[in-house]
mmCIF file of C-alpha atoms and ligand atoms in Angstrom:
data_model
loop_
_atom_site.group_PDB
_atom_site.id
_atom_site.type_symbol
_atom_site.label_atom_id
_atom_site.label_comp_id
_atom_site.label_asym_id
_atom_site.label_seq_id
_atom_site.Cartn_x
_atom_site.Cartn_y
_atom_site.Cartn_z
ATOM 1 C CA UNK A 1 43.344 82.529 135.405
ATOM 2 C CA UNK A 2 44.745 83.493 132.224
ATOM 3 C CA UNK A 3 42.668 86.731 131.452
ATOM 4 C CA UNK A 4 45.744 89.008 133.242
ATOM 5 C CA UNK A 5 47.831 88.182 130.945
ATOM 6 C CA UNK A 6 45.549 89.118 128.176
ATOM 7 C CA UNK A 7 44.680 92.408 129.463
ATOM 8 C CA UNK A 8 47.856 94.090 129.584
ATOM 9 C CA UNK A 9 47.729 94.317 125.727
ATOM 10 C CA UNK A 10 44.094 95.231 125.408
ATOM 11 C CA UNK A 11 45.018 98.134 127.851
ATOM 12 C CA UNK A 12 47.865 99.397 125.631
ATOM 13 C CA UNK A 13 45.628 99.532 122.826
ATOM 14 C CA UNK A 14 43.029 101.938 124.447
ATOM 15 C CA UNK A 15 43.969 104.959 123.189
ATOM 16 C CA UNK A 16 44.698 103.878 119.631
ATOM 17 C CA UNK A 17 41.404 102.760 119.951
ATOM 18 C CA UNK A 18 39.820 105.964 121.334
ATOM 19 C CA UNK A 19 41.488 107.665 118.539
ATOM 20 C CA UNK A 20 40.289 105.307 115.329
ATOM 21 C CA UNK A 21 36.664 105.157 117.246
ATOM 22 C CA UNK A 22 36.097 108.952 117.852
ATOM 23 C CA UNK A 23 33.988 109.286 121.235
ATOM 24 C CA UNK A 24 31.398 106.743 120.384
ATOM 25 C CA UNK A 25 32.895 103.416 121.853
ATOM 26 C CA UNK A 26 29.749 101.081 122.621
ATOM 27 C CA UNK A 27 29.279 100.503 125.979
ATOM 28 C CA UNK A 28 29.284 97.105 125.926
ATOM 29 C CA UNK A 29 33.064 97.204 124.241
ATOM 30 C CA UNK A 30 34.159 99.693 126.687
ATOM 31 C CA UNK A 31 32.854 97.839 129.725
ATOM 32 C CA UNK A 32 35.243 94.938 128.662
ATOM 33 C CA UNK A 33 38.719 96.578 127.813
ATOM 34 C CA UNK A 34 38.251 98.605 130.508
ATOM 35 C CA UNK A 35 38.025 96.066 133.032
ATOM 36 C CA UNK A 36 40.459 96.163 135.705
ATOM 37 C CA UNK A 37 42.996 93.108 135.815
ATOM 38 C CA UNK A 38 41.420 90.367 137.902
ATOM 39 C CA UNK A 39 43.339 87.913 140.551
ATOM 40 C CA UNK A 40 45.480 85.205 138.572
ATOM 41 C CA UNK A 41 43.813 82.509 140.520
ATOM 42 C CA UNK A 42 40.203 83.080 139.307
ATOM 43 C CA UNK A 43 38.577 80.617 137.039
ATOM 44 C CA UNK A 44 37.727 83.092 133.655
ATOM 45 C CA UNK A 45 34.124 82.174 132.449
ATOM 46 C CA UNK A 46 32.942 83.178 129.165
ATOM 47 C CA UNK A 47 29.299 83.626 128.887
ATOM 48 C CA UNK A 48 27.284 84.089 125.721
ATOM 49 C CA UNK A 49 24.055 84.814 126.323
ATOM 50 C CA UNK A 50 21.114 84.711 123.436
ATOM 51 C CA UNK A 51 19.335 88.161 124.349
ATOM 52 C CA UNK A 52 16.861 89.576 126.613
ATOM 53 C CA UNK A 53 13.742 88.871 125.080
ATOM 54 C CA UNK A 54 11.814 87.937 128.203
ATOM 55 C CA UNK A 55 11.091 87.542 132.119
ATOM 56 C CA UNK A 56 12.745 84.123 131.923
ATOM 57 C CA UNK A 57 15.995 84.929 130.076
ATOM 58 C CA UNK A 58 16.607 88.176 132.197
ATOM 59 C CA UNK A 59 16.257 85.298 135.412
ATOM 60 C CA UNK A 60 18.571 83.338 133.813
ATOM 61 C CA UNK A 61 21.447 86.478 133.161
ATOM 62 C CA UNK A 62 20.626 87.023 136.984
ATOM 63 C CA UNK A 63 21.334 83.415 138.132
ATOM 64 C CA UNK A 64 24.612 82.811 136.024
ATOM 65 C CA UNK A 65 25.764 86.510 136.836
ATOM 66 C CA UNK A 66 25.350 85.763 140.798
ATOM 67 C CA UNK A 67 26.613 82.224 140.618
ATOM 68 C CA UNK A 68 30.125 83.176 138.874
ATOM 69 C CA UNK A 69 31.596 86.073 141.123
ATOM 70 C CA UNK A 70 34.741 86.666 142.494
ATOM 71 C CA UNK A 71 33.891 85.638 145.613
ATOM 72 C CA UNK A 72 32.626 82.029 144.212
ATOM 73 C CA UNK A 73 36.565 82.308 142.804
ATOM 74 C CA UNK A 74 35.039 82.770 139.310
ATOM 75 C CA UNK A 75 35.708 86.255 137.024
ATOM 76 C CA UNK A 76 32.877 86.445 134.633
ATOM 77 C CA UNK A 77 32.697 87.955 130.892
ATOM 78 C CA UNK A 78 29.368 88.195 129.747
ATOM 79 C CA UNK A 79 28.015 89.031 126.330
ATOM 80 C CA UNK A 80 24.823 89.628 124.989
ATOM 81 C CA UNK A 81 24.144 88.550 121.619
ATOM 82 C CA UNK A 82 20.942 90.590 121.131
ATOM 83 C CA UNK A 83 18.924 87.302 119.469
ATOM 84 C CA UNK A 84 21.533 87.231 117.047
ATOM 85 C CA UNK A 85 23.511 84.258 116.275
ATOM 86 C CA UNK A 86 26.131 86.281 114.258
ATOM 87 C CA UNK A 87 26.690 88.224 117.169
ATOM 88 C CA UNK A 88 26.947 84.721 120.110
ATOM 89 C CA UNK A 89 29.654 83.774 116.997
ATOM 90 C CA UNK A 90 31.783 87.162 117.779
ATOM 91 C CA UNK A 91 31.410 86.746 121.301
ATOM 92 C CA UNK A 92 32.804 82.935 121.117
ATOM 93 C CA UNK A 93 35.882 84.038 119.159
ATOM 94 C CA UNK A 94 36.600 86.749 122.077
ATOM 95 C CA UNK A 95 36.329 84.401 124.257
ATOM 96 C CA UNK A 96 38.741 81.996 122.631
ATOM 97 C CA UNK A 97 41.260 84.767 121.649
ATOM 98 C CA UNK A 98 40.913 86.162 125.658
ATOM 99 C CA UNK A 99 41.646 82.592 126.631
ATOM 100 C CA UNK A 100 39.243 82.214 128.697
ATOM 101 C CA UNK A 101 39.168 78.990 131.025
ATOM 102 C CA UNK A 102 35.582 78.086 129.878
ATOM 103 C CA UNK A 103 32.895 79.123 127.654
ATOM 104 C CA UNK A 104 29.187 78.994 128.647
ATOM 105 C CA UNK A 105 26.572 79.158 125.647
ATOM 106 C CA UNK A 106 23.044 79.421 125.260
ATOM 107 C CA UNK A 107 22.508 79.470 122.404
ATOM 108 C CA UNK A 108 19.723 80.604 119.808
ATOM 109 C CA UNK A 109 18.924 78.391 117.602
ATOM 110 C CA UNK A 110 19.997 74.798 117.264
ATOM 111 C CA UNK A 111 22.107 74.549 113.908
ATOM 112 C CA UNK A 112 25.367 76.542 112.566
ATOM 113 C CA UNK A 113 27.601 75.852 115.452
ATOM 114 C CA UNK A 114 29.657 73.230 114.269
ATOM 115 C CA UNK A 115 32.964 75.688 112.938
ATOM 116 C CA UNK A 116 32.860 78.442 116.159
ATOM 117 C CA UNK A 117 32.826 75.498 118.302
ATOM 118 C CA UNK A 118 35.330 73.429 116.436
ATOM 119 C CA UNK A 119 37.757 76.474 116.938
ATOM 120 C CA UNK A 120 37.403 76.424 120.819
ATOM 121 C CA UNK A 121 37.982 72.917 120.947
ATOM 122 C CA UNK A 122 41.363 73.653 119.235
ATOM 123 C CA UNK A 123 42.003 76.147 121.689
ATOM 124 C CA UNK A 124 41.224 73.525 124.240
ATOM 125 C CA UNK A 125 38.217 75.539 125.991
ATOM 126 C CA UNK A 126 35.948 73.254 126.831
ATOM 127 C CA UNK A 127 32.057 74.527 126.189
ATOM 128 C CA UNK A 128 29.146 74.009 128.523
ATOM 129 C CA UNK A 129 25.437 74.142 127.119
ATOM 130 C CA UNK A 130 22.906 75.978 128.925
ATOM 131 C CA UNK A 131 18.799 75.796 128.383
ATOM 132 C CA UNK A 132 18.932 75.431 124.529
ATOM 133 C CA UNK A 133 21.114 72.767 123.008
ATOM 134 C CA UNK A 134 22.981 73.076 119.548
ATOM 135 C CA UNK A 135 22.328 70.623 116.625
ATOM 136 C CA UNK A 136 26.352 69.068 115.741
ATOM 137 C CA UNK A 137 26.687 65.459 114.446
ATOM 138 C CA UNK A 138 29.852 65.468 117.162
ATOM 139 C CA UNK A 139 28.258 65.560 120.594
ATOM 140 C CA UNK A 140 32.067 66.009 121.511
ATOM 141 C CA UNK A 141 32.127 69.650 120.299
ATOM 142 C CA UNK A 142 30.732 70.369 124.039
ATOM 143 C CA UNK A 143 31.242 69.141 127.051
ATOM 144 C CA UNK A 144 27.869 69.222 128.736
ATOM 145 C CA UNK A 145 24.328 70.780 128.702
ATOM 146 C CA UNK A 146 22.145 71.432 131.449
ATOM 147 C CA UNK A 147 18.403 72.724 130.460
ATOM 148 C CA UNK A 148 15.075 71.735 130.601
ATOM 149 C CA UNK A 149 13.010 68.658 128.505
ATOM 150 C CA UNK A 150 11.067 70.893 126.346
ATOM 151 C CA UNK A 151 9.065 68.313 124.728
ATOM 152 C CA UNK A 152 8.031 67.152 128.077
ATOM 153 C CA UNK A 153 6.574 70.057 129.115
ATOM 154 C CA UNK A 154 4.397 70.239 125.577
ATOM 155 C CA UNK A 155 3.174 66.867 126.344
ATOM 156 C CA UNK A 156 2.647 68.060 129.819
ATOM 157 C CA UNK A 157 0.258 71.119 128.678
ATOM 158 C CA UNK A 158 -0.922 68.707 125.638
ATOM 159 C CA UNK A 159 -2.166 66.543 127.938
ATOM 160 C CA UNK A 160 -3.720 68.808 130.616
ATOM 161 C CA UNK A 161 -5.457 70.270 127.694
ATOM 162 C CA UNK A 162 -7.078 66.960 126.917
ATOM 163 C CA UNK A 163 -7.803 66.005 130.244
ATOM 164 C CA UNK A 164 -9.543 69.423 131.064
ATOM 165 C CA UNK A 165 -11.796 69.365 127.764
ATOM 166 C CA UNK A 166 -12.525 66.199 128.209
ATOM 167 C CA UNK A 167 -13.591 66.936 131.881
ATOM 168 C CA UNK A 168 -16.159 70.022 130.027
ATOM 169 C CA UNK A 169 -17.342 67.202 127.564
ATOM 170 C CA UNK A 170 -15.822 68.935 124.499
ATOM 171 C CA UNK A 171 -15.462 66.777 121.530
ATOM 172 C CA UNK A 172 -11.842 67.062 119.886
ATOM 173 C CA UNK A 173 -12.716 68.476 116.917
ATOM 174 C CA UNK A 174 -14.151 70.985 118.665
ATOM 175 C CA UNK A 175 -10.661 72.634 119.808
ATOM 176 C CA UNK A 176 -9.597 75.198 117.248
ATOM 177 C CA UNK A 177 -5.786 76.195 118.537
ATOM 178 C CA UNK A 178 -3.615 78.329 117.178
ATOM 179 C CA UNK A 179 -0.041 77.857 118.438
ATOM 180 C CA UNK A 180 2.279 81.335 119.113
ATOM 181 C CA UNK A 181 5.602 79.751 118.712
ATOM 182 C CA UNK A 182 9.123 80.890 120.135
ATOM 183 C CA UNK A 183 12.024 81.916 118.139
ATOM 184 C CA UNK A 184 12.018 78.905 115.002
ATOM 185 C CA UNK A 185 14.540 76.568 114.944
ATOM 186 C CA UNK A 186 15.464 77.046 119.081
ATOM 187 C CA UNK A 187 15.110 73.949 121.589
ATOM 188 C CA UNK A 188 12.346 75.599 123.608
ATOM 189 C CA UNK A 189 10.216 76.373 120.261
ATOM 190 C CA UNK A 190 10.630 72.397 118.484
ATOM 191 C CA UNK A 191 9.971 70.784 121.923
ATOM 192 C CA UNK A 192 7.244 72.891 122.649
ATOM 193 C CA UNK A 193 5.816 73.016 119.384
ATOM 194 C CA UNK A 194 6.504 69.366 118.611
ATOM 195 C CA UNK A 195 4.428 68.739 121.949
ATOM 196 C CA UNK A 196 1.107 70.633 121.161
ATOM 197 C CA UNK A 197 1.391 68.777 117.424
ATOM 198 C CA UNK A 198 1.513 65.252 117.839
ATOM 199 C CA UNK A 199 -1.365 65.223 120.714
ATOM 200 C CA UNK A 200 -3.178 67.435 117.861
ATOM 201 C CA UNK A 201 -2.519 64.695 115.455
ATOM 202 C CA UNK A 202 -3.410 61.447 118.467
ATOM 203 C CA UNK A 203 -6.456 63.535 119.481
ATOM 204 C CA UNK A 204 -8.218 64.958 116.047
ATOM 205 C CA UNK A 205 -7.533 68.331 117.419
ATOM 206 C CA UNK A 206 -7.644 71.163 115.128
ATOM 207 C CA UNK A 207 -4.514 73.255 114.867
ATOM 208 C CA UNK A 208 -5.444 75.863 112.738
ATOM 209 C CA UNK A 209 -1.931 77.635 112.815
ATOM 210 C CA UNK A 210 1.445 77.775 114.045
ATOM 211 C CA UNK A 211 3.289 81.310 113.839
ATOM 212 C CA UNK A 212 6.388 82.646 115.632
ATOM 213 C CA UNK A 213 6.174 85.686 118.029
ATOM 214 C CA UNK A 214 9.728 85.485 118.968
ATOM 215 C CA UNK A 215 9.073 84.860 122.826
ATOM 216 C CA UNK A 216 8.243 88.389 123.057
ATOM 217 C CA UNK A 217 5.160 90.176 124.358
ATOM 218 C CA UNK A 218 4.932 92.747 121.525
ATOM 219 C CA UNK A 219 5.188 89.992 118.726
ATOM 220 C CA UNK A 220 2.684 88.036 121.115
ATOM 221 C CA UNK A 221 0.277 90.501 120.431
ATOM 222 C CA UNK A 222 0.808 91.296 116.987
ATOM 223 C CA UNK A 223 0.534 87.919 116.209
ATOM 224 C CA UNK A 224 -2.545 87.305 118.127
ATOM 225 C CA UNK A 225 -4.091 90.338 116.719
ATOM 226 C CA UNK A 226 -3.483 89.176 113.204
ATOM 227 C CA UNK A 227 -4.653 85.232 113.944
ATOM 228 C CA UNK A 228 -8.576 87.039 115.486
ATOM 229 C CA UNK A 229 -8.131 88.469 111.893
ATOM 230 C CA UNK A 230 -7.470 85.393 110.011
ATOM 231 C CA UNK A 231 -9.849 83.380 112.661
ATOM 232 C CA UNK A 232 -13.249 83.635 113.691
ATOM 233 C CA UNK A 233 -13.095 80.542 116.135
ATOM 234 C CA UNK A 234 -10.405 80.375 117.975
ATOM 235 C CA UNK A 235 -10.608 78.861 121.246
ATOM 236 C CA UNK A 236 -7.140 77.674 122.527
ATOM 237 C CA UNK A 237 -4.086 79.670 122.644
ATOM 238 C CA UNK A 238 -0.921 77.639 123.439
ATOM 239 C CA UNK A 239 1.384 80.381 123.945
ATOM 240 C CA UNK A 240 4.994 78.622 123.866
ATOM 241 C CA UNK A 241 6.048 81.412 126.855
ATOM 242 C CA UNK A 242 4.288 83.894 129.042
ATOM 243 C CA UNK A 243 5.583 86.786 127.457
ATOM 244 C CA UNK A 244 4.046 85.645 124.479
ATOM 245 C CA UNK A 245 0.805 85.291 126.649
ATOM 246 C CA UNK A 246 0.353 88.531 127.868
ATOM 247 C CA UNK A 247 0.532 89.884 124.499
ATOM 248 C CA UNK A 248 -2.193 87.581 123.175
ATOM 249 C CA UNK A 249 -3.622 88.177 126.196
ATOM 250 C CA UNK A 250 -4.126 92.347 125.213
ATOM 251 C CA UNK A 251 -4.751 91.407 121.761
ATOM 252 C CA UNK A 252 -7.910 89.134 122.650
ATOM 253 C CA UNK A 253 -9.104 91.968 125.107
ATOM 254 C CA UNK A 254 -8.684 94.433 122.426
ATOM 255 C CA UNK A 255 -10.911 92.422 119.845
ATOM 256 C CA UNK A 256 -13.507 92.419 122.559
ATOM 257 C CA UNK A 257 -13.233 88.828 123.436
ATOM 258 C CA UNK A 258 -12.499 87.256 126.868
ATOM 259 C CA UNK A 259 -9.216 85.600 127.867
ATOM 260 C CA UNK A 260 -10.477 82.352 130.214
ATOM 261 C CA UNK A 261 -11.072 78.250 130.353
ATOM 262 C CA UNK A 262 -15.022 78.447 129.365
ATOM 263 C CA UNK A 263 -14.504 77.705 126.093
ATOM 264 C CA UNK A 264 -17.939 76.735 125.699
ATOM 265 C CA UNK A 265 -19.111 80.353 126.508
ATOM 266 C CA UNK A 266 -16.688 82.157 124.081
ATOM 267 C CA UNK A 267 -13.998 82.456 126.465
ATOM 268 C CA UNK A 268 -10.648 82.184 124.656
ATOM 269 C CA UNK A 269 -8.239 79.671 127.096
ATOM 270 C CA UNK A 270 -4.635 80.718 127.242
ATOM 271 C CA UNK A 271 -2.181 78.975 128.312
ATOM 272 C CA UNK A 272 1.707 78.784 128.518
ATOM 273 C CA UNK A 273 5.230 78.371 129.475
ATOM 274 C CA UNK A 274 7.672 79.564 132.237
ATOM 275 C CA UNK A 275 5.665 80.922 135.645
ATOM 276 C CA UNK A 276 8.439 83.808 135.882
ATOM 277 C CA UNK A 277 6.537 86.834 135.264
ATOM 278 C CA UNK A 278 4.630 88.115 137.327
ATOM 279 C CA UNK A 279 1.953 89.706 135.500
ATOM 280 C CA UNK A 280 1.426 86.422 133.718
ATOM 281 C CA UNK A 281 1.442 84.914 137.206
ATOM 282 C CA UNK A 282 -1.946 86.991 138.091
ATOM 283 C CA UNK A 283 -3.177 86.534 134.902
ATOM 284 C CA UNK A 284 -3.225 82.716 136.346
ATOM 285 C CA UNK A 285 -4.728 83.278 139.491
ATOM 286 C CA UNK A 286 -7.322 85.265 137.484
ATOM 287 C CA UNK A 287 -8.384 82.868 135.179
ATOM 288 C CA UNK A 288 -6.998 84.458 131.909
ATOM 289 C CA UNK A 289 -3.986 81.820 131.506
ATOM 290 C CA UNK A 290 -5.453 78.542 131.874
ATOM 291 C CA UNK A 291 -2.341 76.695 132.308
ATOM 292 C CA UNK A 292 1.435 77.672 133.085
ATOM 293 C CA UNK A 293 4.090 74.840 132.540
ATOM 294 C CA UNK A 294 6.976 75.435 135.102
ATOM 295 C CA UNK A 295 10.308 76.587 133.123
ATOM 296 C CA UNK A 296 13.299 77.138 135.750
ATOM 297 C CA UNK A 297 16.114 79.063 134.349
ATOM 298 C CA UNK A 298 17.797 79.289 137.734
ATOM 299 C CA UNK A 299 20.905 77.682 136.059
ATOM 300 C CA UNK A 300 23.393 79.450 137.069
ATOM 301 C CA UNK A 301 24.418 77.385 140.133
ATOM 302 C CA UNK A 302 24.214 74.413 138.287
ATOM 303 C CA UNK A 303 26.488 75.496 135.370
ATOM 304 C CA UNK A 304 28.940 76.424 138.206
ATOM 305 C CA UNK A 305 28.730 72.699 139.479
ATOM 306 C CA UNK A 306 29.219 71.481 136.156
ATOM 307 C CA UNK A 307 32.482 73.797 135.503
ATOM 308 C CA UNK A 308 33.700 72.033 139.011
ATOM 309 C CA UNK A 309 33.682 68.957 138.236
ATOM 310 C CA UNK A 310 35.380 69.650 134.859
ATOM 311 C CA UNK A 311 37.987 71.553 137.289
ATOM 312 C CA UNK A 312 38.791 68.782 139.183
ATOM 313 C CA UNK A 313 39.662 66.630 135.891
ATOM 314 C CA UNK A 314 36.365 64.320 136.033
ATOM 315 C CA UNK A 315 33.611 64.325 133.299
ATOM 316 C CA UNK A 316 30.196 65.446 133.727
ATOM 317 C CA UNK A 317 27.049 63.686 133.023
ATOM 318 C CA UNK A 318 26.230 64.886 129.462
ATOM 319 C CA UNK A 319 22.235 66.097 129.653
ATOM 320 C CA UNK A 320 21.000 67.245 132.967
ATOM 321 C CA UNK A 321 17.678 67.725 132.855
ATOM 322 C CA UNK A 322 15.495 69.836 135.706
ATOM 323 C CA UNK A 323 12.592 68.389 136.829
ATOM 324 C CA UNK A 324 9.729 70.669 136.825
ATOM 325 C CA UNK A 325 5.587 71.022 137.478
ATOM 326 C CA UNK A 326 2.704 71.992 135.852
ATOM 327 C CA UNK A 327 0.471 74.781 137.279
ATOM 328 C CA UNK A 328 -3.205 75.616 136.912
ATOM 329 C CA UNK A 329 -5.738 77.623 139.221
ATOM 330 C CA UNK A 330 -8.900 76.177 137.384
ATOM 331 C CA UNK A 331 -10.132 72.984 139.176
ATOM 332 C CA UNK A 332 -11.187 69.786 136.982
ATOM 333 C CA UNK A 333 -7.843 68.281 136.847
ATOM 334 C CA UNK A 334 -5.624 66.885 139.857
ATOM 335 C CA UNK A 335 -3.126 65.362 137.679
ATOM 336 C CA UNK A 336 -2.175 63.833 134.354
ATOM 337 C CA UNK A 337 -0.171 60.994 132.910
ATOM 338 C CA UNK A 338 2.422 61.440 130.333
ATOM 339 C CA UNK A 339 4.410 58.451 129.187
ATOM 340 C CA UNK A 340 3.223 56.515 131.922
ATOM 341 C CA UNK A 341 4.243 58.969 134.963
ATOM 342 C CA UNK A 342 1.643 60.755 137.098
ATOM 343 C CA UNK A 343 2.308 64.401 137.654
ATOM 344 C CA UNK A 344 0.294 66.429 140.249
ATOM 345 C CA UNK A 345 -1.252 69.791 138.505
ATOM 346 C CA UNK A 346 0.004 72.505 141.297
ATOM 347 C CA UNK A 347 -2.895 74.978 142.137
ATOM 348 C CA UNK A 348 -0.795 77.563 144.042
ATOM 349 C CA UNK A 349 1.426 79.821 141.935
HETATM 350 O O1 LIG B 401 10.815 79.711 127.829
HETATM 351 C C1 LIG B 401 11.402 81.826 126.955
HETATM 352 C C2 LIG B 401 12.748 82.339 126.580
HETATM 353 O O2 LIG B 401 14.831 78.861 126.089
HETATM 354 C C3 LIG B 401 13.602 78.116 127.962
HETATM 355 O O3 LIG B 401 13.412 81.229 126.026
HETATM 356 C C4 LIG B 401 14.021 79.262 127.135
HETATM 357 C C5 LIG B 401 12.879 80.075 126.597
HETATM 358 C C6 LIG B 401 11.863 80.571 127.610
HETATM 359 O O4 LIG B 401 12.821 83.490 126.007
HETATM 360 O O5 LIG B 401 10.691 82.686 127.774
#
């Protein structure tokens, strides 16, 4: 609605900045100023997104970038921060000096938003949470989050992972799991990891180690690589996404070991987060990931409900949660219990 208005000087400025930056404008800038002046009566989105480090956050780009076009009456301005918090920062203040009607986040880690989003509340932009939440002592600093109950789905996998070795009559201290964490210090990595550590702690499991990979394939396999070092007996991987997996996946291969559920044949059991990816999905039909907890990041249709409700004056609930399964191709276990509900263990990916 208001990002007209605020083009007309950003246009001027082109060639004053064409002549300060020589020919090397970065795309990404460019893009933006030279955007062509959009319909007053759109709705102007800001979106910060964390990076592209996986399947599942290039899904989620995808969703939000189809659910906010012009035809939905929405004009989107979206900005990769590259995993860098610094850079979702920048992006914020943009947004706040382009006036923007609302700002989406999702954000990388947890802590350090409190001033960035202090400043769009005195510009009056209200903020909407996606998939990770931020760590503020005023829950009023945003308006809303929408996302998925990351702890849950640890104690989801946590407890497959009990009822499945328990099934195989393998004694607890008999599971030696290493845990290849997401980025440290995001949602997704303390629910998850919080999760796979207290059922280690309830069940006398042994968690030999807990590194980050970063939620990225390479660092999945670096890190995996480096734990076979550090490890001779290894027999659970709880990858903390499926990115992650696949690199562990190559770096068990590549040590000569076997990715699979026999644990009590020297088979390494994988398992993991999301069910985006495709390889990883054959990887589960195949055996080599064990386990996939369901992560949706379709959000972008319902961050789009949420900004229309906050268009039509009324307030949103504050956490919407998505309700999601659990997946597994290797038979034993139908279902499992976690805090007293019953969920079904899906065999079809
Ligand atoms: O599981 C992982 C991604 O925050 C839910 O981030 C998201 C996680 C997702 O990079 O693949």
């Amino acid at each position: 609605m208001k990002r007209f208005f605020k083009l007309i000087p950003l246009l001027l400025l082109i060639p004053a900045i064409l002549a300060g930056c020589g020919s090397s404008i970065p795309s990404e800038n460019a893009e933006e100023i030279l955007e062509t002046p959009k319909a007053d009566d759109l709705v102007t989105v800001g979106f910060s997104q964390l990076g592209a480090e996986s399947d599942w956050r290039s899904a989620n780009t995808d969703s939000m970038l189809s659910a906010f076009t012009e035809e939905a009456g929405y004009n989107l301005i979206y900005k990769n921060g590259q995993q860098k918090q610094a850079n979702q920062i920048t992006a914020i203040r943009m947004f706040i000096q382009q006036e923007v009607d609302y700002i989406v986040l999702a954000p990388s880690t947890e802590d350090g938003w409190e001033t960035v989003l202090g400043e769009a509340r005195e510009a009056g932009i209200p903020v909407i949470l996606v998939d990770r939440r931020v760590n503020t002592a005023d829950k009023n600093l945003y308006s809303c989050w929408v996302g998925s109950d990351f702890e849950l789905e640890g104690k989801k996998m946590a407890a497959w992972i009990k009822a499945y070795t328990e099934s195989k009559g393998i004694a607890p201290e008999d599971l030696h799991i290493v845990n290849i964490q997401g980025n440290i210090g995001s949602t997704a990595q303390i629910g998850r990891t919080r999760g796979l550590a207290n059922a280690a702690r309830d069940n006398g499991w042994d968690l030999m180690a807990e590194v980050s990979g970063d939620f990225t394939e390479n660092r999945g396999r670096e890190v995996m690589g480096a734990l076979l070092k550090r490890f001779d007996n290894i027999n659970v991987v709880y990858c903390e996404n499926d990115n992650m997996a696949i690199g562990a996946i190559d770096a068990i291969e590549s040590a000569g070991r076997k990715a699979g559920p026999n644990i009590q044949n020297g088979e390494i059991m994988v398992v993991s987060f999301d069910g985006v990816n495709k390889t990883a999905l054959d990887y589960a039909r195949q055996g080599k990931i064990s386990c996939i907890a369901e992560c949706n990041p379709l959000h972008g249709p319902r961050v789009r409900a949420l900004i229309e409700v906050l268009k039509i004056g009324e307030t949103p609930e504050k956490f919407n949660y998505v309700d999601e399964m659990l997946f597994s191709s290797v038979p034993g276990v139908d279902a499992i219990v976690v805090d007293d509900k019953t969920y079904k263990v899906e065999r079809e990916y």
